[in-house]
Short mmCIF file of C-alpha atoms in Angstrom, two decimals:
data_model
loop_
_atom_site.label_atom_id
_atom_site.label_comp_id
_atom_site.label_asym_id
_atom_site.label_seq_id
_atom_site.Cartn_x
_atom_site.Cartn_y
_atom_site.Cartn_z
CA MET H 1 101.90 -31.23 -33.17
CA SER H 2 99.76 -29.39 -35.68
CA THR H 3 97.96 -26.24 -34.91
CA VAL H 4 94.78 -25.40 -34.48
CA SER H 5 93.83 -22.52 -38.14
CA LYS H 6 92.04 -19.13 -37.65
CA ARG H 7 89.33 -20.33 -40.16
CA ARG H 8 88.71 -23.01 -39.22
CA LEU H 9 88.79 -20.79 -35.16
CA ASP H 10 86.65 -18.16 -36.90
CA SER H 11 84.00 -20.97 -37.97
CA LEU H 12 84.12 -22.84 -34.90
CA ILE H 13 83.52 -20.06 -33.37
CA PRO H 14 79.63 -19.38 -32.90
CA MET H 15 79.21 -23.28 -33.80
CA ALA H 16 80.32 -22.53 -28.70
CA ILE H 17 78.84 -19.54 -28.74
CA LYS H 18 75.24 -21.96 -29.43
CA VAL H 19 76.57 -24.95 -27.51
CA ILE H 20 76.97 -22.82 -24.11
CA LYS H 21 73.98 -20.96 -24.56
CA GLU H 22 72.39 -24.43 -24.96
CA MET H 23 73.90 -25.89 -21.81
CA LYS H 24 72.77 -24.34 -18.68
CA GLY H 25 74.87 -24.95 -16.25
CA PHE H 26 77.57 -23.97 -17.57
CA PHE H 27 75.20 -20.23 -16.01
CA SER H 28 75.13 -19.03 -12.47
CA ILE H 29 72.04 -19.58 -10.49
CA GLU H 30 70.82 -16.67 -7.98
CA MET H 31 67.60 -16.55 -5.86
CA GLU H 32 65.39 -13.93 -6.80
CA GLY H 33 63.26 -13.79 -3.93
CA ASP H 34 62.34 -17.97 -2.45
CA LYS H 35 63.22 -18.57 -6.61
CA LYS H 36 66.36 -20.11 -8.32
CA VAL H 37 67.66 -17.87 -11.40
CA ILE H 38 69.81 -18.71 -14.13
CA THR H 39 71.60 -16.06 -15.09
CA ASP H 40 73.64 -14.93 -18.38
CA LYS H 41 76.40 -14.80 -15.60
CA ILE H 42 79.40 -17.89 -16.21
CA SER H 43 81.54 -18.91 -13.61
CA LYS H 44 85.29 -18.51 -13.78
CA THR H 45 85.25 -20.80 -12.60
CA PHE H 46 84.86 -22.48 -16.50
CA HIS H 47 87.22 -20.09 -17.25
CA GLY H 48 89.99 -22.20 -15.33
CA TYR H 49 89.24 -24.91 -16.45
CA PHE H 50 89.46 -24.53 -20.19
CA SER H 51 92.19 -22.94 -19.21
CA SER H 52 93.90 -25.27 -17.15
CA LEU H 53 92.21 -28.42 -19.74
CA GLY H 54 94.99 -27.80 -21.57
CA ALA H 55 98.39 -28.27 -19.53
CA ASP H 56 96.39 -31.44 -18.15
CA MET H 57 96.56 -32.94 -22.10
CA ILE H 58 99.68 -31.91 -22.05
CA ASN H 59 101.34 -32.99 -18.27
CA SER H 60 99.45 -36.48 -18.66
CA THR H 61 97.99 -37.64 -21.57
CA PRO H 62 94.63 -36.13 -23.44
CA LEU H 63 92.62 -39.44 -22.30
CA ALA H 64 94.33 -38.94 -18.44
CA ALA H 65 92.89 -35.53 -18.39
CA ILE H 66 89.46 -35.17 -19.93
CA ILE H 67 88.96 -38.78 -17.62
CA PHE H 68 89.53 -36.73 -15.00
CA TYR H 69 87.37 -33.79 -16.39
CA GLU H 70 84.95 -36.74 -17.43
CA GLU H 71 84.69 -37.65 -13.26
CA GLY H 72 83.98 -34.21 -12.47
CA LYS H 73 80.29 -34.23 -11.09
CA LYS H 74 80.73 -37.99 -9.94
CA ALA H 75 83.15 -36.60 -7.81
CA ASN H 76 81.28 -33.34 -6.49
CA ASP H 77 78.52 -35.65 -5.45
CA GLU H 78 80.07 -37.81 -3.59
CA GLY H 79 81.87 -34.65 -1.93
CA GLY H 80 85.35 -35.70 -3.43
CA SER H 81 86.64 -32.86 -6.08
CA GLY H 82 86.29 -29.82 -4.13
CA SER H 83 85.30 -27.99 -7.24
CA LYS H 84 82.93 -25.93 -7.00
CA GLU H 85 81.54 -26.87 -11.13
CA ASP H 86 81.11 -29.38 -12.25
CA ARG H 87 83.80 -30.50 -15.26
CA SER H 88 82.82 -32.92 -16.91
CA LEU H 89 80.19 -29.71 -18.58
CA ILE H 90 83.75 -29.08 -20.39
CA PRO H 91 83.92 -32.91 -22.18
CA GLU H 92 80.44 -32.73 -22.82
CA SER H 93 81.35 -29.45 -24.26
CA ILE H 94 83.74 -30.13 -26.00
CA LEU H 95 81.65 -33.66 -27.65
CA LYS H 96 78.68 -31.12 -28.40
CA LEU H 97 81.12 -28.70 -30.54
CA LEU H 98 82.39 -31.02 -31.55
CA ARG H 99 78.78 -33.29 -33.93
CA LEU H 100 78.39 -30.12 -34.37
CA GLU H 101 82.00 -29.12 -37.29
CA LEU H 102 82.48 -32.64 -37.31
CA THR H 103 80.04 -35.07 -39.58
CA SER H 104 78.39 -37.91 -37.43
CA SER H 105 80.63 -40.74 -39.16
CA ILE H 106 83.33 -39.56 -37.30
CA VAL H 107 81.80 -37.96 -33.90
CA LYS H 108 78.91 -40.91 -33.86
CA GLU H 109 76.01 -40.45 -31.83
CA SER H 110 76.98 -43.35 -29.69
CA TYR H 111 79.93 -41.60 -27.95
CA GLN H 112 78.10 -40.75 -24.87
CA LYS H 113 81.82 -38.92 -23.83
CA LEU H 114 84.24 -36.90 -25.33
CA SER H 115 86.57 -40.10 -24.49
CA ASP H 116 84.76 -42.43 -26.26
CA TYR H 117 85.18 -40.35 -29.63
CA TYR H 118 88.55 -40.34 -27.73
CA VAL H 119 89.03 -44.27 -27.94
CA LEU H 120 86.72 -45.45 -30.28
CA SER H 121 87.11 -42.66 -32.91
CA ASN H 122 89.31 -43.97 -35.87
CA GLU H 123 90.54 -41.50 -36.63
CA SER H 124 94.24 -40.60 -35.72
CA LYS H 125 95.41 -39.59 -31.97
CA SER H 126 96.72 -36.42 -33.60
CA ARG H 127 93.76 -35.83 -35.37
CA LYS H 128 91.68 -36.25 -32.02
CA ASN H 129 93.97 -34.16 -30.53
CA LEU H 130 93.33 -31.01 -32.89
CA ASN H 131 90.36 -31.66 -32.94
CA ILE H 132 89.86 -31.52 -28.78
CA ALA H 133 92.28 -28.79 -28.89
CA ALA H 134 90.18 -26.45 -31.69
CA ALA H 135 86.82 -27.01 -30.12
CA ALA H 136 88.31 -26.44 -26.53
CA ALA H 137 89.75 -23.43 -27.86
CA ALA H 138 86.88 -21.88 -29.67
CA LEU H 139 85.03 -22.43 -25.52
CA LYS H 140 87.11 -21.28 -23.92
CA ILE H 141 87.18 -18.69 -26.51
CA ALA H 142 83.62 -18.40 -26.20
CA LEU H 143 83.21 -18.16 -23.10
CA ARG H 144 84.71 -14.79 -22.99
CA THR H 145 80.96 -12.87 -24.94
CA PHE H 146 79.26 -14.18 -21.64
CA PRO H 147 79.37 -12.59 -18.14
CA LYS H 148 81.35 -12.78 -15.38
CA SER H 149 79.88 -13.49 -12.08
#
């Protein structure tokens, strides 16, 4: 399996920070009086999700792991998974980062989910795996630039 180049990772990290800032779901919500306020802190749970994603992709299959994470919000809404935070933000953020980095001919706008990219893209599976791993690694590192809640 190929590894992510240091140069690519270094170029992805600033883009990953931008993606995280745009996705308000990563940030904790605190009460100030009777108002809910979005903080600049990120739940420790998301750090764990990114750490687990790589292992899940190896232990099952990349597609199975992606689908598991995409179903996070649905499972939370149904009261099923017991997840503290919406894990569907993980593949959503990976897809957003890939869209920033790669051309629209590779990561088409019609791909609504990361699993769409994985299944429908004409790239080789090893290239898709590498792209997803690179984006996930950059996002995992970028999360460390924000305070934890």
